[in-house]
Structures are given as C-alpha cells and as structure tokens.
Short mmCIF file of C-alpha atoms and ligand atoms in Angstrom, two decimals:
data_model
loop_
_atom_site.label_atom_id
_atom_site.label_comp_id
_atom_site.label_asym_id
_atom_site.label_seq_id
_atom_site.Cartn_x
_atom_site.Cartn_y
_atom_site.Cartn_z
CA MET Q 1 -4.30 -15.01 20.50
CA LEU Q 2 -3.81 -14.89 17.00
CA TYR Q 3 -1.81 -11.53 15.46
CA THR Q 4 -1.49 -10.47 11.87
CA PHE Q 5 1.55 -8.48 10.35
CA ASP Q 6 0.52 -5.60 8.14
CA ILE Q 7 1.65 -5.68 4.51
CA ASN Q 8 3.64 -3.64 2.62
CA GLU Q 9 3.15 -3.30 -1.27
CA GLY Q 10 4.19 -6.66 -2.09
CA SER Q 11 7.42 -6.70 0.78
CA ILE Q 12 6.81 -9.87 3.26
CA VAL Q 13 4.32 -10.38 5.91
CA ILE Q 14 4.40 -12.50 8.79
CA LYS Q 15 1.11 -14.15 9.83
CA MET Q 16 1.53 -15.58 13.37
CA SER Q 17 -0.75 -18.59 14.26
CA GLU Q 18 1.46 -21.47 15.35
CA GLU Q 19 0.07 -20.75 18.89
CA GLU Q 20 -1.60 -24.29 19.23
CA ASP Q 21 1.52 -25.60 18.02
CA PHE Q 22 3.70 -24.44 20.53
CA LEU Q 23 1.51 -24.86 23.36
CA GLU Q 24 1.78 -28.95 22.16
CA VAL Q 25 5.60 -28.22 22.95
CA LEU Q 26 4.78 -27.08 26.10
CA LYS Q 27 2.97 -30.05 27.54
CA GLU Q 28 5.00 -32.47 26.02
CA LEU Q 29 7.59 -30.21 29.14
CA PRO Q 30 8.01 -32.24 32.46
CA GLY Q 31 5.81 -29.75 35.05
CA VAL Q 32 3.73 -28.30 32.43
CA GLY Q 33 -0.10 -28.36 32.01
CA ASN Q 34 -2.31 -26.60 29.70
CA VAL Q 35 -3.49 -24.44 31.99
CA THR Q 36 0.14 -23.12 33.00
CA ALA Q 37 1.56 -23.77 29.17
CA LYS Q 38 -1.64 -20.83 28.13
CA LYS Q 39 -0.85 -18.60 30.74
CA LEU Q 40 2.83 -18.30 29.29
CA ILE Q 41 1.73 -17.99 25.58
CA GLU Q 42 -1.03 -14.98 26.53
CA ALA Q 43 1.96 -13.59 28.41
CA GLY Q 44 4.09 -13.51 25.09
CA TYR Q 45 5.86 -16.32 26.09
CA VAL Q 46 5.83 -18.17 22.24
CA THR Q 47 9.32 -19.84 22.77
CA LEU Q 48 11.28 -22.41 24.62
CA GLU Q 49 14.15 -19.67 24.09
CA SER Q 50 12.22 -17.01 25.61
CA ILE Q 51 10.88 -19.03 28.47
CA ALA Q 52 14.85 -20.24 28.56
CA LEU Q 53 16.03 -16.98 28.72
CA SER Q 54 13.99 -16.07 31.54
CA THR Q 55 13.95 -15.59 35.55
CA PRO Q 56 11.39 -17.32 37.74
CA ALA Q 57 10.31 -13.76 38.62
CA GLU Q 58 9.36 -12.02 35.40
CA LEU Q 59 7.18 -15.20 34.66
CA VAL Q 60 5.19 -14.78 38.04
CA VAL Q 61 4.79 -11.34 36.66
CA ASN Q 62 4.23 -11.58 33.42
CA ALA Q 63 2.38 -14.72 33.25
CA GLY Q 64 0.69 -15.00 36.67
CA VAL Q 65 2.21 -18.47 37.71
CA SER Q 66 3.87 -19.79 40.44
CA GLU Q 67 7.22 -19.71 41.65
CA SER Q 68 6.81 -23.48 41.79
CA THR Q 69 5.85 -23.45 38.44
CA ALA Q 70 8.43 -21.17 36.94
CA LYS Q 71 11.18 -22.61 38.27
CA LYS Q 72 9.91 -26.03 36.96
CA VAL Q 73 9.36 -24.36 33.33
CA ILE Q 74 12.15 -22.76 32.97
CA ASN Q 75 14.63 -25.64 33.88
CA SER Q 76 12.54 -28.21 31.83
CA ALA Q 77 12.46 -25.07 28.28
CA ARG Q 78 17.14 -24.88 29.49
CA GLN Q 79 16.86 -29.06 29.56
CA LYS Q 80 15.57 -29.45 26.42
CA LEU Q 81 17.45 -26.96 24.87
CA ASN Q 82 20.85 -28.54 26.43
CA ILE Q 83 21.42 -25.93 28.62
CA GLU Q 84 23.28 -26.50 31.70
CA VAL Q 85 25.06 -24.10 32.88
CA THR Q 86 23.56 -21.08 35.84
CA THR Q 87 21.53 -18.98 33.53
CA ALA Q 88 21.26 -18.68 30.43
CA TYR Q 89 22.75 -15.42 29.04
CA GLU Q 90 26.03 -16.95 30.34
CA TYR Q 91 25.69 -20.27 28.03
CA TYR Q 92 24.90 -17.69 25.38
CA LEU Q 93 27.07 -15.45 25.09
CA LYS Q 94 29.87 -18.40 26.07
CA LYS Q 95 28.78 -19.78 22.67
CA LYS Q 96 27.69 -17.70 20.20
CA GLU Q 97 30.79 -14.84 19.67
CA THR Q 98 29.67 -10.92 18.51
CA LEU Q 99 29.39 -10.94 14.95
CA ARG Q 100 29.84 -7.44 12.71
CA ILE Q 101 27.51 -6.82 10.03
CA THR Q 102 29.12 -3.79 7.53
CA THR Q 103 27.28 -1.11 7.13
CA GLY Q 104 28.44 -0.72 3.12
CA SER Q 105 30.67 2.39 4.30
CA LYS Q 106 34.11 1.20 4.30
CA ASN Q 107 34.61 4.32 6.98
CA LEU Q 108 31.26 3.71 8.86
CA ASP Q 109 32.53 0.41 9.34
CA ASP Q 110 36.41 1.62 10.76
CA LEU Q 111 34.58 3.49 12.98
CA LEU Q 112 32.77 1.40 14.12
CA GLY Q 113 35.06 -1.49 14.34
CA GLY Q 114 34.46 -3.57 11.25
CA GLY Q 115 30.58 -2.88 11.42
CA ILE Q 116 27.21 -3.16 13.68
CA GLU Q 117 27.43 -6.04 16.65
CA THR Q 118 25.36 -8.55 17.69
CA GLN Q 119 24.61 -8.96 21.23
CA ALA Q 120 24.00 -5.12 20.59
CA ILE Q 121 21.68 -1.94 20.32
CA THR Q 122 23.34 0.37 18.00
CA GLU Q 123 21.51 3.78 18.07
CA ILE Q 124 21.84 6.37 14.92
CA TYR Q 125 19.79 9.58 16.09
CA GLY Q 126 19.84 13.06 14.48
CA PRO Q 127 17.88 15.03 12.84
CA TYR Q 128 15.07 14.62 10.05
CA GLY Q 129 16.05 13.91 6.79
CA SER Q 130 18.95 12.99 8.12
CA GLY Q 131 19.50 9.45 6.86
CA LYS Q 132 18.30 7.65 9.62
CA THR Q 133 15.70 4.92 7.65
CA GLN Q 134 18.39 5.11 4.98
CA LEU Q 135 21.14 3.47 7.30
CA ALA Q 136 18.09 0.95 8.10
CA HIS Q 137 17.59 -0.05 4.42
CA GLN Q 138 20.73 -0.46 3.91
CA LEU Q 139 21.35 -2.59 7.00
CA ALA Q 140 18.83 -5.04 6.10
CA VAL Q 141 20.17 -5.42 3.06
CA THR Q 142 24.19 -5.81 4.10
CA VAL Q 143 22.86 -7.93 6.40
CA GLN Q 144 22.36 -10.40 3.80
CA LEU Q 145 25.66 -10.61 2.08
CA PRO Q 146 27.80 -13.37 2.90
CA VAL Q 147 30.53 -13.23 5.36
CA GLU Q 148 33.59 -13.05 2.28
CA ARG Q 149 31.42 -10.08 2.10
CA GLY Q 150 31.28 -8.63 5.19
CA GLY Q 151 27.41 -9.88 5.97
CA ILE Q 152 25.98 -12.38 8.16
CA GLU Q 153 24.09 -14.25 6.08
CA ARG Q 154 20.85 -14.33 7.68
CA GLY Q 155 17.35 -11.63 7.62
CA CYS Q 156 16.21 -8.53 8.84
CA LEU Q 157 12.81 -7.86 11.26
CA PHE Q 158 12.28 -4.06 10.19
CA ILE Q 159 10.02 -2.57 12.96
CA ASP Q 160 8.75 0.19 11.08
CA THR Q 161 6.14 3.01 13.10
CA GLU Q 162 6.23 6.15 11.18
CA GLY Q 163 5.44 4.13 7.38
CA THR Q 164 8.53 4.92 5.74
CA PHE Q 165 10.01 2.02 4.89
CA ARG Q 166 10.20 1.08 0.88
CA PRO Q 167 10.96 -2.00 -0.39
CA GLU Q 168 11.94 -0.13 -4.02
CA ARG Q 169 14.49 1.21 -2.71
CA ILE Q 170 15.46 -2.09 -0.53
CA THR Q 171 15.41 -3.26 -4.30
CA GLN Q 172 17.78 -0.30 -5.24
CA ILE Q 173 20.33 -1.51 -2.98
CA ALA Q 174 20.09 -5.13 -3.11
CA GLU Q 175 21.17 -4.64 -6.90
CA ALA Q 176 23.57 -1.81 -5.60
CA PHE Q 177 25.05 -5.24 -3.95
CA GLU Q 178 24.86 -7.03 -6.59
CA LEU Q 179 22.14 -9.64 -4.87
CA ASP Q 180 18.61 -9.95 -6.04
CA PRO Q 181 16.59 -8.09 -4.92
CA SER Q 182 13.46 -10.15 -4.73
CA GLU Q 183 15.58 -12.81 -2.90
CA VAL Q 184 16.31 -9.56 -0.69
CA LEU Q 185 12.73 -8.76 -0.34
CA LYS Q 186 12.31 -12.37 0.97
CA HIS Q 187 14.11 -12.11 3.72
CA ILE Q 188 13.27 -9.03 5.47
CA LEU Q 189 10.03 -9.55 7.50
CA TYR Q 190 8.59 -6.32 8.21
CA ALA Q 191 6.20 -4.73 10.40
CA ARG Q 192 4.46 -1.59 10.78
CA ALA Q 193 3.30 -0.44 14.77
CA TYR Q 194 0.86 1.72 14.67
CA THR Q 195 1.16 2.58 19.11
CA SER Q 196 3.04 2.92 21.27
CA ASP Q 197 1.22 -1.05 22.70
CA HIS Q 198 1.46 -2.07 19.39
CA GLN Q 199 5.41 -1.56 18.68
CA ILE Q 200 5.14 -3.30 21.95
CA LEU Q 201 3.21 -6.36 21.24
CA VAL Q 202 4.16 -6.81 17.69
CA THR Q 203 8.29 -7.14 19.07
CA ALA Q 204 6.93 -9.35 21.60
CA LYS Q 205 4.87 -11.71 19.05
CA ALA Q 206 8.08 -11.34 16.53
CA GLU Q 207 10.31 -12.85 18.62
CA LYS Q 208 9.05 -16.69 17.30
CA MET Q 209 10.17 -15.58 14.05
CA LEU Q 210 13.86 -15.21 14.83
CA LYS Q 211 14.62 -18.90 15.04
CA LYS Q 212 13.00 -19.56 12.16
CA GLU Q 213 13.51 -17.59 10.18
CA ASN Q 214 17.15 -17.04 10.90
CA ILE Q 215 16.69 -12.91 11.61
CA GLY Q 216 20.15 -11.18 11.75
CA LEU Q 217 18.97 -8.00 12.16
CA ILE Q 218 16.09 -6.22 14.17
CA VAL Q 219 15.49 -2.70 12.60
CA VAL Q 220 12.98 0.31 14.85
CA ASP Q 221 12.26 2.34 13.00
CA SER Q 222 12.13 4.66 15.19
CA LEU Q 223 12.50 3.90 18.31
CA ILE Q 224 10.47 6.96 20.73
CA SER Q 225 8.13 7.96 18.32
CA HIS Q 226 5.41 6.57 19.45
CA PHE Q 227 5.99 7.29 23.07
CA ARG Q 228 6.81 10.91 22.41
CA GLY Q 229 3.68 11.45 20.58
CA GLU Q 230 1.50 9.90 23.48
CA TYR Q 231 3.25 10.39 26.22
CA THR Q 232 3.10 13.93 26.40
CA GLY Q 233 2.39 15.59 29.83
CA ARG Q 234 4.67 15.37 32.91
CA GLU Q 235 2.35 13.32 34.74
CA THR Q 236 3.01 10.51 32.11
CA LEU Q 237 6.57 10.74 31.60
CA ALA Q 238 7.55 8.08 34.35
CA GLU Q 239 4.77 5.61 32.99
CA ARG Q 240 6.60 6.34 29.68
CA GLN Q 241 10.51 5.70 30.29
CA GLN Q 242 8.97 2.93 32.65
CA LYS Q 243 7.60 1.32 28.78
CA LEU Q 244 11.20 2.19 26.94
CA ASN Q 245 13.33 0.25 29.45
CA LYS Q 246 11.23 -2.38 29.24
CA TYR Q 247 11.04 -2.25 25.77
CA ILE Q 248 14.70 -1.36 25.34
CA HIS Q 249 15.52 -4.77 28.09
CA MET Q 250 13.36 -7.00 25.59
CA LEU Q 251 15.37 -5.89 22.44
CA LEU Q 252 18.10 -6.81 23.61
CA LYS Q 253 17.35 -10.06 25.03
CA TYR Q 254 16.69 -11.23 21.27
CA ALA Q 255 19.99 -9.62 20.65
CA THR Q 256 22.13 -11.37 23.02
CA GLY Q 257 19.78 -14.73 23.29
CA TYR Q 258 19.33 -14.91 19.08
CA ASN Q 259 23.53 -13.54 18.80
CA LEU Q 260 21.43 -10.87 16.53
CA ALA Q 261 22.22 -7.34 16.07
CA VAL Q 262 19.63 -4.44 16.61
CA LEU Q 263 19.58 -0.56 15.53
CA VAL Q 264 17.43 1.33 16.82
CA THR Q 265 16.52 5.41 14.94
CA ASN Q 266 16.35 7.87 17.26
CA GLN Q 267 15.30 12.06 17.29
CA VAL Q 268 16.71 14.33 18.30
CA MET Q 269 15.70 17.99 20.81
CA ALA Q 270 16.80 20.78 21.64
CA ASP Q 271 18.85 20.93 24.87
CA PRO Q 272 17.87 23.71 26.59
CA SER Q 273 21.03 23.24 28.77
CA THR Q 274 23.24 23.47 26.20
CA PHE Q 275 24.74 27.34 24.81
CA PHE Q 276 27.94 25.85 22.66
CA GLY Q 277 28.31 23.46 20.58
CA ASP Q 278 25.25 21.38 19.04
CA PRO Q 279 22.23 22.52 20.69
CA THR Q 280 21.08 18.98 20.14
CA ARG Q 281 20.85 15.46 22.03
CA PRO Q 282 19.33 12.44 21.71
CA ALA Q 283 15.38 11.90 22.98
CA GLY Q 284 14.43 9.15 25.53
CA GLY Q 285 16.63 10.35 28.27
CA HIS Q 286 19.12 7.81 30.37
CA VAL Q 287 16.87 4.86 30.04
CA ILE Q 288 17.83 4.84 26.52
CA GLY Q 289 21.67 6.47 26.94
CA HIS Q 290 22.06 3.05 28.81
CA GLY Q 291 20.39 0.52 27.07
CA VAL Q 292 21.81 1.09 23.94
CA THR Q 293 25.37 0.21 23.29
CA THR Q 294 26.87 2.31 20.77
CA ARG Q 295 25.44 6.02 19.71
CA LEU Q 296 25.95 7.78 16.25
CA TYR Q 297 24.80 10.66 15.75
CA ILE Q 298 24.01 11.88 12.09
CA ARG Q 299 23.93 14.84 10.46
CA ARG Q 300 24.02 16.75 7.03
CA GLY Q 301 27.23 18.02 6.17
CA LYS Q 302 28.38 20.21 3.41
CA GLU Q 303 27.24 19.24 0.02
CA GLY Q 304 24.57 17.24 0.87
CA ARG Q 305 27.60 14.90 2.64
CA ARG Q 306 26.03 12.99 5.84
CA VAL Q 307 28.69 13.40 8.68
CA ILE Q 308 28.16 10.40 11.36
CA LYS Q 309 29.81 10.46 14.42
CA LEU Q 310 30.14 8.08 16.99
CA THR Q 311 29.25 9.10 20.42
CA LYS Q 312 29.13 6.42 22.62
CA SER Q 313 30.77 3.27 22.81
CA PRO Q 314 32.20 0.71 25.46
CA TYR Q 315 35.61 0.05 23.89
CA LEU Q 316 35.74 2.26 20.83
CA PRO Q 317 37.22 5.73 20.78
CA GLU Q 318 34.84 9.29 19.38
CA GLY Q 319 35.05 9.88 16.10
CA ALA Q 320 33.52 11.01 13.10
CA VAL Q 321 33.49 10.08 9.34
CA GLU Q 322 31.57 10.96 5.87
CA VAL Q 323 29.50 9.47 4.04
CA LEU Q 324 26.71 9.94 1.11
CA ILE Q 325 23.45 8.74 0.69
CA THR Q 326 23.34 8.00 -3.62
CA ASP Q 327 21.16 5.98 -5.62
CA LYS Q 328 23.45 2.65 -4.87
CA GLY Q 329 22.83 3.52 -0.69
CA ILE Q 330 25.15 5.42 1.81
CA VAL Q 331 28.66 5.33 0.27
CA ASP Q 332 32.13 6.89 1.37
CA VAL Q 333 32.66 10.19 -0.19
P1 GTP B 1 13.48 11.11 9.99
O1 GTP B 1 13.29 10.20 9.48
O2 GTP B 1 11.97 12.22 8.75
O3 GTP B 1 13.40 11.91 11.04
O4 GTP B 1 14.59 11.26 9.16
P2 GTP B 1 15.58 10.63 8.55
O5 GTP B 1 16.97 10.78 8.91
O6 GTP B 1 14.98 8.73 8.82
O7 GTP B 1 15.78 10.78 7.46
P3 GTP B 1 16.19 9.23 5.99
O8 GTP B 1 16.97 8.61 6.25
O9 GTP B 1 14.73 8.79 5.15
O10 GTP B 1 16.70 10.43 4.48
C1 GTP B 1 16.24 10.82 4.07
C2 GTP B 1 17.85 11.91 2.96
O11 GTP B 1 17.65 10.74 2.33
C3 GTP B 1 16.80 12.36 2.19
O12 GTP B 1 16.58 13.67 1.71
C4 GTP B 1 17.39 12.20 0.47
O13 GTP B 1 18.80 13.02 0.32
C5 GTP B 1 18.21 10.74 1.08
N1 GTP B 1 17.40 10.07 0.32
C6 GTP B 1 15.68 8.54 0.31
N2 GTP B 1 15.95 7.87 -0.64
C7 GTP B 1 16.40 8.56 -1.07
C8 GTP B 1 16.95 7.68 -2.52
O14 GTP B 1 16.18 6.94 -2.98
N3 GTP B 1 18.25 7.83 -3.43
C9 GTP B 1 19.31 8.83 -3.31
N4 GTP B 1 19.73 9.37 -3.99
N5 GTP B 1 18.79 9.59 -1.89
C10 GTP B 1 17.80 9.25 -1.12
MG1 MG B 2 13.21 8.33 8.89
#
C-alpha cells in the first residue's frame, strides 16, 4: 500500500513508496517467500527492526502468518541485524543507553533529571492554551541541538492531530537557539492525522523513517483528541481504550527500539470525585496513566507564567517549576 503524508506550508513532507524495496529485502531472508513478505508489509512491518522486535504471536495475529513462519522470520531478521540474545528488547536496552534532550529551560530540565529521556514516553497534560503545543514545538527544535548544548543532534517526527503545528513558530524558536531555521525545518517530518485510525496508520507507517531520518523525538499532539471525539458512548469505551493501549505500546516500542524520546500531549477533564485541590486530571484513564513513563502537568500561573509540575516519574521526586512562553520559546522565569 502507498501512503502519502500531508503537506503543511512548506514544512517537510514524507512520501512513502518504498514497500517494493523492502519486499526485496524480506524475500532475501531465509524462509521468507513472496506471500509471507507481502503479508508482513501489508500488516505494516516495513523495517527489519519492526520484525526483530516482535513476538511470534504478534506476527501471527497482525500478519496472518503461521507460527512457525513467524518464528523463522523473526530469527532471520534478528540474525540479519546481528541480534543474538534472547529478546530484541534486551539487546536494545543493553546496547543503547538513555539519552536526554534539553527542554530549553534549565529549571524544567532539572525537574526532569536532565531533560526529556529516550526509551520512554513523556506526557504533558493541561487545559486549553496552557502551552502543551508550545513545548512540543520547542522540543522539535532542541532535539536537533548539538550534544554539548543539550540536544542529541537528531530529527523530529511531529504527528499533529489538531492542525496546530506552525512552521513559523519553529523558525522563531530555531533562531532563538541560533540554529538555521530551514535546516531545522528540514529535520522535522510532519504528519497530519485526521482520525484516530489515520493517526494509528500514520504512526505505523512512519516506522521505516525513524532510522533512515535519524529521528530522536516523536511528538504526538494531541494523543487522544481523535479517540475522545470518535468514541463518545459508554458502549464504545472499552474499544477506545483497547485501541489507545495498542497505540501507546507502538510508541513505546519505537522509543525502546530506536532509542528515541516520545512526547505526547493530553487534555484534562473535570474529575467529579475531587472536591479539594485541582479539579482536573488527564484524560484517557489508566491506559495512559500506566502507559506513559513520565507525566507533566502544565497550567497558567500568575502574570502569564506557566507552572509545570512533575506528577509521575519512575524515580524522580514530585516538584514544580515556573516558565514563561516568549517569542524565543519557553524560558526560565
Ligand atoms: P490546546 O491545544 O488548545 O489544549 O492548548 P495548548 O496547551 O497546546 O496551548 P499552546 O501550546 O497552543 O499555547 C498557547 C499559548 O502559547 C498562547 O496563549 C500564547 O500565550 C503562547 N504562544 C503561542 N504562540 C506564541 C508565540 O509565537 N509567541 C509567544 N510569545 N507566545 C506564544
Ligand atoms: Mg495544543
């Protein structure tokens, strides 16, 4: 299947038409014929990594191949990638250490233990206009900074579900960081997602770009707006959560497999059970709560400031910092 990403005002567009090349790669693997190769590609397995990182059961369900074929293909893919330990995850975890990407705010970096980390999903949730999309833009730039300035010198895949990505804002922030704006824009792969299914498809199809384009950060802004908008009734809730769960696992697999950072934004909803304190909580329930590694809550503070609070981390203490959103991006107060 051919897939074409959307165009956004001169920013980068990805065209995906390389299934045929990959078909040849797959067919060269021992034990893989034309039929199996086609099934795998149609199911969205478009890189050797995506196969090597799978379990046989996943291939059986997703691509409709037999279990013995699945095992053979996975082994061949792992051999080809020189992965010789039991699971691909272990291999990647061992080989690749966590990297950190500066947010551009020293205080926020400190709160996060040095910036946004790879091999993990970081969520930022907060009300309308609080600055989630701004942080997403900022990180799309800072990921490209040289290592000595807190970046990882890699690109960004920006999945936009709300149509709020603004190349002009990227230009502004890039200039503030003394980077060449057109170079920065060239290293942002932009994908507009129009429905939840489209979002899933776009994300699945983007896998083959991750290594090729040296992607160090995936932004999903917003993670669940489509899901919330489409699955409104109680009777569809289970289905929605199941889809979201699968989606988050896909993101986590990318984060681990390609040693990259994932930033997702999320909305808040009123929590009727809260009488005291902040009457808001992130949308999406436990599926997101368990799925993401680190959670940040952003809200408006005094005098146009933004308060960012760390509300979930596997090892860091809770805390909060204040930042400002300026023409130069997000800066310390
Ligand atoms: P929703 O997506 O609607 O939930 O909101 P959000 O949390 O994504 O908000 P967003 O990041 O879009 O923040 C919007 C706010 O950022 C605006 O109200 C402005 O205060 C600020 N902002 C956005 N663009 C600029 C800009 O170019 N310059 C400056 N100085 N501030 C900006
Ligand atoms: Mg937004």
